[in-house]
XYZ file of C-alpha atoms in Angstrom:
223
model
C -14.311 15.809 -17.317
C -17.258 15.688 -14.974
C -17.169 13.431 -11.964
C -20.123 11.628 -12.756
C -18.707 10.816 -16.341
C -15.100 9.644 -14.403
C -16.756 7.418 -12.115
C -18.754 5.598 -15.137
C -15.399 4.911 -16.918
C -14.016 3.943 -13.814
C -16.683 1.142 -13.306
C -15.817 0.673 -16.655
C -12.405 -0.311 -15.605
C -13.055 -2.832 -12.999
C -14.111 -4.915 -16.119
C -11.582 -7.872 -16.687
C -10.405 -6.022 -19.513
C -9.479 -2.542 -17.904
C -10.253 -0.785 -21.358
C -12.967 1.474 -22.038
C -13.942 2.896 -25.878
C -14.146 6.117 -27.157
C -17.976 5.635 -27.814
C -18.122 4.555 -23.598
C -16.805 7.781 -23.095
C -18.865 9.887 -25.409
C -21.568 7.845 -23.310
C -20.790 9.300 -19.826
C -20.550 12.819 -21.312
C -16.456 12.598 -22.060
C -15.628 14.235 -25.315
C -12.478 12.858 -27.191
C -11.002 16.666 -26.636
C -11.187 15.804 -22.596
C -9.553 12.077 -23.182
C -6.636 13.758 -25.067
C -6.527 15.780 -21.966
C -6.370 13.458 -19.615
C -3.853 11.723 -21.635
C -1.625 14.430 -21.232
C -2.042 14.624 -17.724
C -1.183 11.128 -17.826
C -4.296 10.070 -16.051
C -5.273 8.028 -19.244
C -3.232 6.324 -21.961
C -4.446 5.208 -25.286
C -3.935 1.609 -25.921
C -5.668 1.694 -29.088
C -7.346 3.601 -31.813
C -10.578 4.643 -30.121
C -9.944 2.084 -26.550
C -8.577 3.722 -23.547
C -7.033 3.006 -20.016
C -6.226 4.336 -16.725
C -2.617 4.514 -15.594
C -3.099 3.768 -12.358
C -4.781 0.347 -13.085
C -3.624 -2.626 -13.324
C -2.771 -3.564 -16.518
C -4.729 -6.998 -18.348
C -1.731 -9.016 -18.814
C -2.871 -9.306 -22.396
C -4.209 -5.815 -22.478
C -2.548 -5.361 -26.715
C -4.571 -8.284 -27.852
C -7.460 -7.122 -25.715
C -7.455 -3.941 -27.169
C -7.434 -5.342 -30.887
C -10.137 -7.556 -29.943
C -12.085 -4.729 -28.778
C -11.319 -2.106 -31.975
C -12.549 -5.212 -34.430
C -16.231 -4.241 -33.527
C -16.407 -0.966 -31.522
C -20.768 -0.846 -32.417
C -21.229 -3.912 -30.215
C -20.580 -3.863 -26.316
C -17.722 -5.989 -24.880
C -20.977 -7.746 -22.899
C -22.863 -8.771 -26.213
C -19.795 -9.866 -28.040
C -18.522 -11.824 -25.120
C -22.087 -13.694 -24.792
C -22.541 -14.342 -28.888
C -18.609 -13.509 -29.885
C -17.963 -12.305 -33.555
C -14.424 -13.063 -33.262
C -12.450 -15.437 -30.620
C -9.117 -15.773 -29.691
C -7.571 -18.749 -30.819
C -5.002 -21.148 -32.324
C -1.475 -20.013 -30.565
C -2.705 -17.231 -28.830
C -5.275 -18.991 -27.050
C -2.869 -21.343 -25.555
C -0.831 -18.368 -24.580
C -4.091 -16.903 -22.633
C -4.366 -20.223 -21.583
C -0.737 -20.627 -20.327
C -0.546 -24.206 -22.422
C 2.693 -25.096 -24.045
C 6.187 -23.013 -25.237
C 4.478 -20.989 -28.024
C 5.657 -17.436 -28.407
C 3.200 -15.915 -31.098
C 4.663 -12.766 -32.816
C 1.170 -11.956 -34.145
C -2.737 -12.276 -33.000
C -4.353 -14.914 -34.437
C -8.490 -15.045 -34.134
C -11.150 -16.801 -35.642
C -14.181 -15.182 -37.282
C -16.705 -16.133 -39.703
C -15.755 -13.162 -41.800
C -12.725 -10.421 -41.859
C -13.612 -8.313 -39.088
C -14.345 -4.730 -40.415
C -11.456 -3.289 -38.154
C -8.326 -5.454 -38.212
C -5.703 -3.254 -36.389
C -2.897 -4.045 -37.301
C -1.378 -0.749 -35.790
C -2.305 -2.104 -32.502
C -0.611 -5.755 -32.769
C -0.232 -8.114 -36.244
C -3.442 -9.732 -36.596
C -4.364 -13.073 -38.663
C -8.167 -13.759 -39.216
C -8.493 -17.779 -39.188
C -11.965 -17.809 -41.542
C -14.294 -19.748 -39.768
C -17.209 -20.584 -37.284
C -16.605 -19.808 -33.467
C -18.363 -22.917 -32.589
C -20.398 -23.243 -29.515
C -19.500 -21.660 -25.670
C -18.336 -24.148 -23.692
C -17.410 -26.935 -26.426
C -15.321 -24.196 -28.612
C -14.422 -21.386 -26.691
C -14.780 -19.809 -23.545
C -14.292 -16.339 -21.566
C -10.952 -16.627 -20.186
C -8.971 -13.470 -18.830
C -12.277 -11.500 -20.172
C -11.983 -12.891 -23.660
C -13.535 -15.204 -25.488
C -10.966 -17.441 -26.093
C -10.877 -21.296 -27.587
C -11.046 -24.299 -25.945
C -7.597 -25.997 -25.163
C -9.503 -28.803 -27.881
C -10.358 -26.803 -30.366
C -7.394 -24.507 -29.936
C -5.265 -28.015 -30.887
C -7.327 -29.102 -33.388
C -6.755 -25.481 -34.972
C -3.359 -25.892 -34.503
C -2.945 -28.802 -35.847
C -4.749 -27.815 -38.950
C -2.129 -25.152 -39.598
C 1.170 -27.696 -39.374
C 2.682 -26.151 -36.419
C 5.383 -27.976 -35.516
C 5.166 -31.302 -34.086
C 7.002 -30.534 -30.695
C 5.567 -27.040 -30.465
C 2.032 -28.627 -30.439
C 3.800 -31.617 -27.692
C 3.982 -29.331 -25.298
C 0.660 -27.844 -25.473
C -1.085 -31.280 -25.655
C 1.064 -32.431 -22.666
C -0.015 -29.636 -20.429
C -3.321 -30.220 -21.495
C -3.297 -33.738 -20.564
C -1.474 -32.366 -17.055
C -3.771 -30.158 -16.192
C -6.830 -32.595 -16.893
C -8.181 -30.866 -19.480
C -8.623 -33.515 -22.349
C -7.453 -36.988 -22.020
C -4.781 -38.946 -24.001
C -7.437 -40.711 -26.305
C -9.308 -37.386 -27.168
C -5.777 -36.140 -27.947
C -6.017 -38.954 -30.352
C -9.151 -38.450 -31.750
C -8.385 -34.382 -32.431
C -4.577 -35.551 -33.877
C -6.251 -38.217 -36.197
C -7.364 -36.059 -39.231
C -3.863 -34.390 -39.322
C -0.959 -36.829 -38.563
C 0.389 -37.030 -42.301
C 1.158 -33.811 -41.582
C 4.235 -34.749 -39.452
C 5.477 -38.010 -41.758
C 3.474 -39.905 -39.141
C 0.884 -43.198 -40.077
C -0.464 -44.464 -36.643
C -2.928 -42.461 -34.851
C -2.903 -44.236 -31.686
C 1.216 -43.239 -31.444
C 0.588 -39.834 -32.582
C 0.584 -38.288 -29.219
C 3.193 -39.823 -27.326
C 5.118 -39.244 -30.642
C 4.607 -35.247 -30.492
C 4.893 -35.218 -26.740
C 8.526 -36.967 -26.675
C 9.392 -35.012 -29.291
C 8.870 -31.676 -27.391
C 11.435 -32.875 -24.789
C 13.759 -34.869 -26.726
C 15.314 -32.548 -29.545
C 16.328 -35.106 -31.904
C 13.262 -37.696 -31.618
C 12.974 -39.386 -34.889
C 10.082 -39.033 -37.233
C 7.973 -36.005 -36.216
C 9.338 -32.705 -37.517
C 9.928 -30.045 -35.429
């Protein structure tokens, strides 16, 4: 491995995402023999098919989603699909990344307008959500180096998939906390989808879901 070809995968690694591809590599001059060496030196470890990290940086927090994020579209750089994303995080995982509500997804769930040609499921279980990533800023945004929804589009997908009613309380309580929507566009994103928890009256929809993610037997709104 030639210093030259280190240091570019080093400033590779000062990227939000820490990961660099195989293709990177092969970029600087750094064959896939030479990253299976450094691997066994234990100066690299391989976090995915064809992505790549240094062991002694710091990890992304959410380096295994980051990683499957990355494999769906190795041809495109990181920079290109992070200014016109084929594929965002979303629905429960973006309001993990986004440290909203008591979720604890067991798989990645994204949002594409088709099934990414990669879907590695070898790296972490992955769900493609069918459908348009909407616009920066009003959909989605880069957040911990991903492009990751919105906390209102990320409840409005949510709620489109029935998740429980006090699962999405808490993550439209924080929300409201944190000042990131208010109650009545709470309202306006719950509207379409309240028969989905037994419930008739939009403008009670909220404070309905909200109590009953602190109060375990709250009547009315499944759980």
């Amino acid at each position: 491995m030639t210093r030259s070809g280190w240091a570019q995968l080093r400033h590779l690694a000062e990227d939000d995402l820490h990961l660099f591809s195989t293709g990177q590599a092969r970029a600087a001059g750094i064959s896939r023999s030479e990253l299976t060496a450094a691997v066994e030196r234990q100066e690299l470890w391989q976090a995915a098919p064809d992505v790549w990290a240094f062991t002694d940086v710091e990890m992304n927090p959410y380096e295994g989603w980051a990683a499957a994020w990355m494999t769906m579209n190795l041809k495109t750089s990181i920079e290109e699909r992070r200014r016109t994303p084929d594929v965002v995080i979303s629905h429960d995982a973006a309001a993990v990344i986004r440290e909203l509500g008591t979720l604890a997804p067991r798989v990645l769930t994204v949002t594409a307008p088709i099934t990414p040609a990669e879907v590695p499921a070898s790296v972490s279980a992955v769900v493609v959500e069918i459908g348009d990533v909407g616009v920066e800023g009003v959909d989605w945004t880069i957040c911990e180096g991903l492009p990751v929804s919105t906390p209102k589009r990320l409840i409005a997908d949510l709620a489109a998939v029935n998740t429980e009613g006090s699962h999405l309380g808490t993550v439209i309580e924080e929300a409201i906390v944190d000042n990131l929507l208010t109650h009545d566009e709470a309202t306006d994103i719950l509207r379409p989808h309240i028969h989905r928890w037994g419930l008739t009256n939009p403008d009670t929809a909220v404070d309905l879901l909200i109590n009953a993610s602190v109060e375990p037997n709250y009547p009315n709104v499944p759980r």
